[in-house]
PDB file of C-alpha atoms in Angstrom:
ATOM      1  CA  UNK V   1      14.329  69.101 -37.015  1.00  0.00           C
ATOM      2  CA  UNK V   2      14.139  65.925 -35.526  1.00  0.00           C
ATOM      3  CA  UNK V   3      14.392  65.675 -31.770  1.00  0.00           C
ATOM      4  CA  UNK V   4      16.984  63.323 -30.725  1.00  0.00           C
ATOM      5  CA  UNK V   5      14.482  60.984 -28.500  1.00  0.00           C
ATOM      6  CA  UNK V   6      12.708  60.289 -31.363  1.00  0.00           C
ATOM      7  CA  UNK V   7      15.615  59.929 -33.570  1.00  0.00           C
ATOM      8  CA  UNK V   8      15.876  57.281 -30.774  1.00  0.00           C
ATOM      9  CA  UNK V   9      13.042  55.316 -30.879  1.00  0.00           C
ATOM     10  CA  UNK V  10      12.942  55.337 -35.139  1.00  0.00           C
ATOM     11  CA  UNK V  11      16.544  53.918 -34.702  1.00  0.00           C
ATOM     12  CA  UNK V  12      15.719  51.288 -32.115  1.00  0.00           C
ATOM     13  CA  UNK V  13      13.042  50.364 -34.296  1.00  0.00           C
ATOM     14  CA  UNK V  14      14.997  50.051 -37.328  1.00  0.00           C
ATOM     15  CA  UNK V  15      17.560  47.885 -35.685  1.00  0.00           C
ATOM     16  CA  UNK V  16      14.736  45.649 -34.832  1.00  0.00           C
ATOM     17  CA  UNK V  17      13.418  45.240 -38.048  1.00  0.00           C
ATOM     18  CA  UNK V  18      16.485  44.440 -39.371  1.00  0.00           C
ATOM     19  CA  UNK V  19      17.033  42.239 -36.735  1.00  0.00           C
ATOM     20  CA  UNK V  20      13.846  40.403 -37.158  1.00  0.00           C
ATOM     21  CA  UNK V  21      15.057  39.369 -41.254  1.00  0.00           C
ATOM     22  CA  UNK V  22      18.484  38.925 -40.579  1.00  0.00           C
ATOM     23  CA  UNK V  23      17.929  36.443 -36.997  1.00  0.00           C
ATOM     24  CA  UNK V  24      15.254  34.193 -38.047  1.00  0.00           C
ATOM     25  CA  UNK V  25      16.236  30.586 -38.042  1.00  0.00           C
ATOM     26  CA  UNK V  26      19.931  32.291 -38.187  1.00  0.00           C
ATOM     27  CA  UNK V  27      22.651  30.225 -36.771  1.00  0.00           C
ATOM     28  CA  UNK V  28      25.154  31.310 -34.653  1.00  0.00           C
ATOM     29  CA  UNK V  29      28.653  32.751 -36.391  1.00  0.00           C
ATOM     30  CA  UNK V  30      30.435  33.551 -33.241  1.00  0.00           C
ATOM     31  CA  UNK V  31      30.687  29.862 -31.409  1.00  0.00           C
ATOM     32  CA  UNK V  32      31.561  26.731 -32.745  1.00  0.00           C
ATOM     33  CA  UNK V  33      29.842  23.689 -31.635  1.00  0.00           C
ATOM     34  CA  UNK V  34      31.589  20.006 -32.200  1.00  0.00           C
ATOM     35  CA  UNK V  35      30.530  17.220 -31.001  1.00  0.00           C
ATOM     36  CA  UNK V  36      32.928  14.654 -29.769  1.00  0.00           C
ATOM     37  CA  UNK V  37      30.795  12.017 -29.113  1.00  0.00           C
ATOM     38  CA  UNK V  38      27.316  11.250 -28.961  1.00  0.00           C
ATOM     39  CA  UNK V  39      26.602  13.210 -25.783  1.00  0.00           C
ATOM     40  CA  UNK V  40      24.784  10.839 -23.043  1.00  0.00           C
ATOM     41  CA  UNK V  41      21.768  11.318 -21.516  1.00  0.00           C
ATOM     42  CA  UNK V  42      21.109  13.930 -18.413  1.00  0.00           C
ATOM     43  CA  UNK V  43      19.086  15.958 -16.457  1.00  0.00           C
ATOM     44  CA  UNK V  44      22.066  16.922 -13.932  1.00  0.00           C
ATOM     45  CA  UNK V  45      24.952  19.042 -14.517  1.00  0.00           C
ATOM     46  CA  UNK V  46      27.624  20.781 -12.654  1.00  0.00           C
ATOM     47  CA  UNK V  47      29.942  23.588 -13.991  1.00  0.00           C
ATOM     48  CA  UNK V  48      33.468  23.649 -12.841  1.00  0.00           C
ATOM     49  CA  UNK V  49      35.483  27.153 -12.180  1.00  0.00           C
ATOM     50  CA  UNK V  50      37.164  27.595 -15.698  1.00  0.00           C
ATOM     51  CA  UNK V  51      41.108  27.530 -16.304  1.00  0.00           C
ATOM     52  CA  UNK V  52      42.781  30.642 -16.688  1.00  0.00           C
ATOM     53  CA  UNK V  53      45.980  29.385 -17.230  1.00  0.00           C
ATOM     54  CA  UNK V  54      46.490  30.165 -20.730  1.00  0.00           C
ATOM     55  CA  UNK V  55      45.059  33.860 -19.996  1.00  0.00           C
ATOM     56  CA  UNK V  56      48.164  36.145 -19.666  1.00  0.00           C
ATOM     57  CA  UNK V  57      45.594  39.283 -19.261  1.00  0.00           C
ATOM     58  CA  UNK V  58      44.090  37.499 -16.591  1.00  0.00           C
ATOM     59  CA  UNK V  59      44.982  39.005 -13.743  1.00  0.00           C
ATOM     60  CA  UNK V  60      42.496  37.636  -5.323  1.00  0.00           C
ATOM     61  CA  UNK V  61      42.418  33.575  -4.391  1.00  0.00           C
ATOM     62  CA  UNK V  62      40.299  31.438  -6.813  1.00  0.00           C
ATOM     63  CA  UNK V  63      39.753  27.798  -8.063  1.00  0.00           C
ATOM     64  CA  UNK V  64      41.195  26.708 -11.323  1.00  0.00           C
ATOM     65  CA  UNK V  65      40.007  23.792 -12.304  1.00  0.00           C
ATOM     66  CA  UNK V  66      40.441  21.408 -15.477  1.00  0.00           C
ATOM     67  CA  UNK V  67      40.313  17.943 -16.913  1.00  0.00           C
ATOM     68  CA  UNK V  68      42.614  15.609 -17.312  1.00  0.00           C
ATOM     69  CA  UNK V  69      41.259  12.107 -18.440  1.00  0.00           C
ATOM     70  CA  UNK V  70      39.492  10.758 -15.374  1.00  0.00           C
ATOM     71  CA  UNK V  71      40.923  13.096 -12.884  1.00  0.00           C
ATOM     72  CA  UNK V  72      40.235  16.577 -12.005  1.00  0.00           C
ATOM     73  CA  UNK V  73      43.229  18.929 -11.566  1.00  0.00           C
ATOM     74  CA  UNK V  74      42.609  22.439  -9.090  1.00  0.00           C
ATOM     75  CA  UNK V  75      44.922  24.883  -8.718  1.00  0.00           C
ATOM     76  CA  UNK V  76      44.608  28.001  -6.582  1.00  0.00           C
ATOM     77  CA  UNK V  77      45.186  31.141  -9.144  1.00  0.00           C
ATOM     78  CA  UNK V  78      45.266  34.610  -8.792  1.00  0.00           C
ATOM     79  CA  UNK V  79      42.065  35.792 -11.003  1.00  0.00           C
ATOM     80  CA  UNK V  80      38.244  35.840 -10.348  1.00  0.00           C
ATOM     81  CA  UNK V  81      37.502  35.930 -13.802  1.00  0.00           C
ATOM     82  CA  UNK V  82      37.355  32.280 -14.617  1.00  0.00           C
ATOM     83  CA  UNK V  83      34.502  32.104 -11.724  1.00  0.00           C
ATOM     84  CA  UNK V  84      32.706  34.773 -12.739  1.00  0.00           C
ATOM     85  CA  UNK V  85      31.943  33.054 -16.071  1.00  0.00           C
ATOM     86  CA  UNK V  86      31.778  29.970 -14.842  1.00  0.00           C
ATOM     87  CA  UNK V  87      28.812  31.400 -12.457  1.00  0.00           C
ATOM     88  CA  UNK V  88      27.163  33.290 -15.532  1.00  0.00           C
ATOM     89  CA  UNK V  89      26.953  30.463 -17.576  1.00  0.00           C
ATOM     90  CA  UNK V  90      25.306  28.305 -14.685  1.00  0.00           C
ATOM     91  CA  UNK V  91      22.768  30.664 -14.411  1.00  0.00           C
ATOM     92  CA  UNK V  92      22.356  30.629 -18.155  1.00  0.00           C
ATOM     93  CA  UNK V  93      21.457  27.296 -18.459  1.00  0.00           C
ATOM     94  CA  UNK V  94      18.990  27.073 -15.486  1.00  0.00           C
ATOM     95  CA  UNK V  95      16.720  29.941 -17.440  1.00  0.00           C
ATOM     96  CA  UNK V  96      16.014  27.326 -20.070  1.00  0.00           C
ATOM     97  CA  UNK V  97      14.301  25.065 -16.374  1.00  0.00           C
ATOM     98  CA  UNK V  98      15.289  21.861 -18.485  1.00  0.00           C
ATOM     99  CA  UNK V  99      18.876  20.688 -16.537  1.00  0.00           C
ATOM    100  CA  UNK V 100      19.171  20.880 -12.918  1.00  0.00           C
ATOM    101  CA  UNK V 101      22.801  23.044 -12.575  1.00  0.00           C
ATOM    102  CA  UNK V 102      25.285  22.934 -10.018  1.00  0.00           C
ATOM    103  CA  UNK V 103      26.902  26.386  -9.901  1.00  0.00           C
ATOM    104  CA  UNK V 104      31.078  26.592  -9.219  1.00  0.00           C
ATOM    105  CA  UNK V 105      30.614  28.069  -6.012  1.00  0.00           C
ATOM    106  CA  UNK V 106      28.545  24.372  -4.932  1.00  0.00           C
ATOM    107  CA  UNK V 107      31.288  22.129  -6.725  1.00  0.00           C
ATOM    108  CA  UNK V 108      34.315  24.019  -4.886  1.00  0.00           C
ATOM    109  CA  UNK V 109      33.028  22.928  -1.731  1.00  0.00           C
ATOM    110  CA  UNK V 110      34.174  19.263  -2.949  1.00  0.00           C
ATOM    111  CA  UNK V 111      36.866  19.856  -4.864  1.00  0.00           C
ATOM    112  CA  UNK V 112      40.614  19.819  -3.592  1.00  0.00           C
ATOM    113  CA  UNK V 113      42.161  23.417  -3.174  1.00  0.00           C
ATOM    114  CA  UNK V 114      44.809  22.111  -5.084  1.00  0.00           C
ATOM    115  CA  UNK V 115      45.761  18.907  -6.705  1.00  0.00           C
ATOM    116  CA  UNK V 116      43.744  15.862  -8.038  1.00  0.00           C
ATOM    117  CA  UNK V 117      40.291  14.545  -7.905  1.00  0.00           C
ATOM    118  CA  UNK V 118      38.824  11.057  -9.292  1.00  0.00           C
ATOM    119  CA  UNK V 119      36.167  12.663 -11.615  1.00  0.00           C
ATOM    120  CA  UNK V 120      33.717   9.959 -10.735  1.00  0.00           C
ATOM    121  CA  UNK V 121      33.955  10.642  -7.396  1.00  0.00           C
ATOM    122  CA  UNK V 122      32.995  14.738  -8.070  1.00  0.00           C
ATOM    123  CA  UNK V 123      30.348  13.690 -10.203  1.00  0.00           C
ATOM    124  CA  UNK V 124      28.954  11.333  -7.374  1.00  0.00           C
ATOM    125  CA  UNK V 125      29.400  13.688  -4.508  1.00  0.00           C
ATOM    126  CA  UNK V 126      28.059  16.727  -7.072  1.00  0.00           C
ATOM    127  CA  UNK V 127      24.959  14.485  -8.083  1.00  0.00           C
ATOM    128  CA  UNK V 128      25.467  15.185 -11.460  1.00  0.00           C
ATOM    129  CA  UNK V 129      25.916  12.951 -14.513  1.00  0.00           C
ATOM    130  CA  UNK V 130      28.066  15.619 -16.544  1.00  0.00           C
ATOM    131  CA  UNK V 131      30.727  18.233 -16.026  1.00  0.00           C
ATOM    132  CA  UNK V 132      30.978  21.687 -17.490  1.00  0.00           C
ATOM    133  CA  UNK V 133      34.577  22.379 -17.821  1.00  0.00           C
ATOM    134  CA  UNK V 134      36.064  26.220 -19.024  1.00  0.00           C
ATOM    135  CA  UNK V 135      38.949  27.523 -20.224  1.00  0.00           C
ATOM    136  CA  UNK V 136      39.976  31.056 -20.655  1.00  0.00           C
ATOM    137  CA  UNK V 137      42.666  31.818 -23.541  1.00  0.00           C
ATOM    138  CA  UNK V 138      41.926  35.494 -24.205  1.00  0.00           C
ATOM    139  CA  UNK V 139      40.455  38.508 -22.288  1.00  0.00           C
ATOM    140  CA  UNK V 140      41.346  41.657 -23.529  1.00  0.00           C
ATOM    141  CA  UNK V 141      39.309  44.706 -22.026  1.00  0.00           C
ATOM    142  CA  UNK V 142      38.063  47.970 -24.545  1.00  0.00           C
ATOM    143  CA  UNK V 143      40.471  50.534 -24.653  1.00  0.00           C
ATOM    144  CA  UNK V 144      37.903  53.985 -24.089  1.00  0.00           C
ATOM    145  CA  UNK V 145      34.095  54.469 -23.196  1.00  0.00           C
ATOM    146  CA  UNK V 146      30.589  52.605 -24.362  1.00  0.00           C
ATOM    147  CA  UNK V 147      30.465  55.518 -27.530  1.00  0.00           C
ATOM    148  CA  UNK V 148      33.758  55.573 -28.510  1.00  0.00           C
ATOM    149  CA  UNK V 149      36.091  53.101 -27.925  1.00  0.00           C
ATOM    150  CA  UNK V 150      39.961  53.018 -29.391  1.00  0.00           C
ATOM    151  CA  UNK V 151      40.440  49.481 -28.618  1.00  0.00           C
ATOM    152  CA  UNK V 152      37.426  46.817 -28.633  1.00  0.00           C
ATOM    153  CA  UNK V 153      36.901  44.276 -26.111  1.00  0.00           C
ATOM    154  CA  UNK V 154      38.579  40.694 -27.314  1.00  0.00           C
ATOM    155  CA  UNK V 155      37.365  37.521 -25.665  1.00  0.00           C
ATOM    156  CA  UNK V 156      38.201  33.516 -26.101  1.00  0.00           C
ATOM    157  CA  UNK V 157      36.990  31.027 -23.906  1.00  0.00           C
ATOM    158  CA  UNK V 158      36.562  27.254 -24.370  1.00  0.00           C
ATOM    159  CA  UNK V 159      33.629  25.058 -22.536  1.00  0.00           C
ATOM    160  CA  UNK V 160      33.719  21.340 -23.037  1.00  0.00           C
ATOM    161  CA  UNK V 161      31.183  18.852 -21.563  1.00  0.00           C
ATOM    162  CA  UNK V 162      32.640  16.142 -19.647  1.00  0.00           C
ATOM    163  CA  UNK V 163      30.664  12.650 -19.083  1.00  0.00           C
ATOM    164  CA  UNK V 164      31.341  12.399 -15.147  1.00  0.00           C
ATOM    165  CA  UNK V 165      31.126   8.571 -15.640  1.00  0.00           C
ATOM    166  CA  UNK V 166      33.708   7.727 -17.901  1.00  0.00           C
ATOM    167  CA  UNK V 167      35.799  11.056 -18.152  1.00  0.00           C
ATOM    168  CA  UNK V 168      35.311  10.923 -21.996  1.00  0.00           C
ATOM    169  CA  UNK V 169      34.695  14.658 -23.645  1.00  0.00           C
ATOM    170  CA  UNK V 170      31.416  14.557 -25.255  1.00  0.00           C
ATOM    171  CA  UNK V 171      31.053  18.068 -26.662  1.00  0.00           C
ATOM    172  CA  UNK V 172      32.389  21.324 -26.920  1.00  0.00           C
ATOM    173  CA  UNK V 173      32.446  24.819 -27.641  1.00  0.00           C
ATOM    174  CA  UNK V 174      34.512  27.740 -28.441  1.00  0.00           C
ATOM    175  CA  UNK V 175      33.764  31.981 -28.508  1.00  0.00           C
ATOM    176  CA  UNK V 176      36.696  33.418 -29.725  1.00  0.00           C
ATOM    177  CA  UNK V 177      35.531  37.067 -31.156  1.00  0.00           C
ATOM    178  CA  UNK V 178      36.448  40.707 -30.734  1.00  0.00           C
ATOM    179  CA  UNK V 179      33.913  42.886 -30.877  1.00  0.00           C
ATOM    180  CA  UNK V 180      33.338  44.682 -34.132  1.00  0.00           C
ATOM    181  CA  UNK V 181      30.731  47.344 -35.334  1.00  0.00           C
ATOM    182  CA  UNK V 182      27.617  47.128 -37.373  1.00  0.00           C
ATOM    183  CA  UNK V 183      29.425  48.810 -40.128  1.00  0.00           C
ATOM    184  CA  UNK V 184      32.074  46.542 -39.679  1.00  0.00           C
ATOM    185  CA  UNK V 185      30.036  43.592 -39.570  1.00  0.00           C
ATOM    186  CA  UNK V 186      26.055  43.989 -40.983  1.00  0.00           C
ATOM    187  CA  UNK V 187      25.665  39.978 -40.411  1.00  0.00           C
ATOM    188  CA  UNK V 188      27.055  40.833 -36.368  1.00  0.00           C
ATOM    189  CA  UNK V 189      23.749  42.539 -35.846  1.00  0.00           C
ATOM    190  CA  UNK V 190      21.979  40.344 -33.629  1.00  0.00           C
ATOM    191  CA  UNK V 191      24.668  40.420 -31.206  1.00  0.00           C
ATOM    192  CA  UNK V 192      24.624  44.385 -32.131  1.00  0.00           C
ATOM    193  CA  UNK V 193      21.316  44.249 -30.222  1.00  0.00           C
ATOM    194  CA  UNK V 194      22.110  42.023 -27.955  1.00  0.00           C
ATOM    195  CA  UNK V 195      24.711  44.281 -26.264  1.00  0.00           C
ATOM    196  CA  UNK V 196      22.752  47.679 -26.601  1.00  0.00           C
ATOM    197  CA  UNK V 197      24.258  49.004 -28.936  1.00  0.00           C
ATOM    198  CA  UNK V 198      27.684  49.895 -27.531  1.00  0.00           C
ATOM    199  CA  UNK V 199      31.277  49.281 -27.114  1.00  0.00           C
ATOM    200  CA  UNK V 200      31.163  46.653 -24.544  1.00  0.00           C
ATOM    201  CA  UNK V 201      33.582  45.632 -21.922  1.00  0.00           C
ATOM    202  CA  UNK V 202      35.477  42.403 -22.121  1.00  0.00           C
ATOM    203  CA  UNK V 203      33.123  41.030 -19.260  1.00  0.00           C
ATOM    204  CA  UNK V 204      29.651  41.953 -20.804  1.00  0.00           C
ATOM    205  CA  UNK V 205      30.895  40.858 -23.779  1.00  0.00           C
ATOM    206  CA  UNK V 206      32.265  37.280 -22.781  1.00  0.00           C
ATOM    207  CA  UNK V 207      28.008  37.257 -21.317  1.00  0.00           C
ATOM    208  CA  UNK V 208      27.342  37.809 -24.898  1.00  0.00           C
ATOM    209  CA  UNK V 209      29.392  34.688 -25.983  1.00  0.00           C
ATOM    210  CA  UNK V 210      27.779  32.574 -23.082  1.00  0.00           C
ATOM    211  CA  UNK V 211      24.502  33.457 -24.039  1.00  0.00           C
ATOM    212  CA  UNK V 212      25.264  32.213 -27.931  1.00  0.00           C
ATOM    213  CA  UNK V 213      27.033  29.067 -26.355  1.00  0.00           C
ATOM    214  CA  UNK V 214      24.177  28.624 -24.397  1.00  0.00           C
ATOM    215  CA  UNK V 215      21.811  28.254 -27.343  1.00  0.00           C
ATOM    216  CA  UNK V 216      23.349  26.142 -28.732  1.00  0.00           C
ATOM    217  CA  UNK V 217      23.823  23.813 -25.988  1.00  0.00           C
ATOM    218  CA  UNK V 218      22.298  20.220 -26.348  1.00  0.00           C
ATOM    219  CA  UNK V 219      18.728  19.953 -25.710  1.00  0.00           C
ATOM    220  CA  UNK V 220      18.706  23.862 -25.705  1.00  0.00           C
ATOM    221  CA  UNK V 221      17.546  27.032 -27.787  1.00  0.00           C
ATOM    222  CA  UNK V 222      18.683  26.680 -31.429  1.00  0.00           C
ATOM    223  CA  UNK V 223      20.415  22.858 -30.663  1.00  0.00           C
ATOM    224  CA  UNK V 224      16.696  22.235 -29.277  1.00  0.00           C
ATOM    225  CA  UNK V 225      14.582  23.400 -32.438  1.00  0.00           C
ATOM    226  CA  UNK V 226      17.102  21.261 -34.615  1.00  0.00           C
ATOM    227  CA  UNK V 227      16.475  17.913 -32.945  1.00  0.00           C
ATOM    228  CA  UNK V 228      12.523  18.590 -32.392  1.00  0.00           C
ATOM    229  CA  UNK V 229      12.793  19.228 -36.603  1.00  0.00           C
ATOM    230  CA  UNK V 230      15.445  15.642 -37.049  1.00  0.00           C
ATOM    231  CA  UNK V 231      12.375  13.912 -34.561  1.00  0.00           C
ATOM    232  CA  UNK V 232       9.727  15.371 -37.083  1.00  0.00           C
ATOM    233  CA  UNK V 233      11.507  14.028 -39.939  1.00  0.00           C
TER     234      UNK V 233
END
């Protein structure tokens, strides 16, 4: 009989096998990337505390904060949930060393509690040449545990970059997924991996869908290997 440790590691190292012929120059399935415009150059970027809004699960004093052509509209609204992704996906970003990132928690400190803001004058007082704006539609926690869950976690969430300059939306980006299982979903295994394993809660799992956004984020991970190949050409 097998002992269930090393059921464990013949498993894990399964999965990774699998993972290694399904992932390799994969795309992503779970965000869509558009392009707006061609997106400026920049080495600077600040990420605003997304909207939550439109999230009726949403539910403690934050910033809310949104575009609206060349203005920047706060509110003060009752979630934390909108910063806390807002933070992770800061942090995201500055792994890759390329872009110097304001996190939320920087760009509150010049931002109106509530009301508007000229979004040149952010970007000037931020020191950044482009805005990370987020929105929060959808945010749906699992209904049971990490093994067994009744209910899986459900997550949407928008991010569009903003040219601080000129106000003009130069790209953007959606996750809107819930989370399925491998039997469910054989082509959802790298994101399988990438969340142990499990039944995930709406919060790890909206990390999941930052880390995807994240690679394909201009100049970054997958968007990054595409223009090195288009430069090659």
């Amino acid at each position: 009989m097998i002992k269930p440790e090393v059921f464990a590691v013949v498993w894990r190292s399964v999965l990774l096998c699998l993972m290694a012929i399904f992932c390799v120059a994969c795309t992503s399935k779970d965000v869509r990337v558009r392009a707006v415009e061609e997106v400026p150059p920049f080495t600077r970027i600040a990420v605003m505390p997304f909207d939550v809004s439109g999230c009726q699960s949403c539910a403690q004093a934050y910033p809310s904060c949104r575009p609206d052509g060349g203005k920047i509209i706060c509110d003060q609204i009752d979630s934390g949930i909108g910063y806390e992704l807002a933070l992770s996906l800061a942090r995201e970003i500055a792994i890759y060393g390329k872009y110097k990132v304001v996190e939320p928690e920087t760009a509150v400190n010049v931002l109106p509690l509530v009301g508007q803001a000229p979004m040149a004058e952010i970007g000037r007082r931020l020191g950044v040449e482009v805005l990370l704006f987020g929105a929060v539609n959808r945010f749906e926690e699992r209904v049971g545990g990490p093994i067994s869950a009744l209910s899986p976690a459900s997550v949407f969430f928008e991010v569009a970059m903003v040219d601080a300059r000129s106000g003009r939306k130069v790209w953007y980006a959606v996750f809107d997924q819930t989370q399925k299982s491998l039997s469910d979903d054989i082509t959802n295994l790298r994101n399988f991996i990438r969340g142990g394993g499990r039944w995930l809660t709406a919060r790890e799992f909206a990390d999941v869908g930052i880390a995807e956004l994240v690679e394909n984020f201009p100049g970054l991970g997958r968007s990054q290997i595409k223009d090195d190949y288009h430069a090659g050409d």
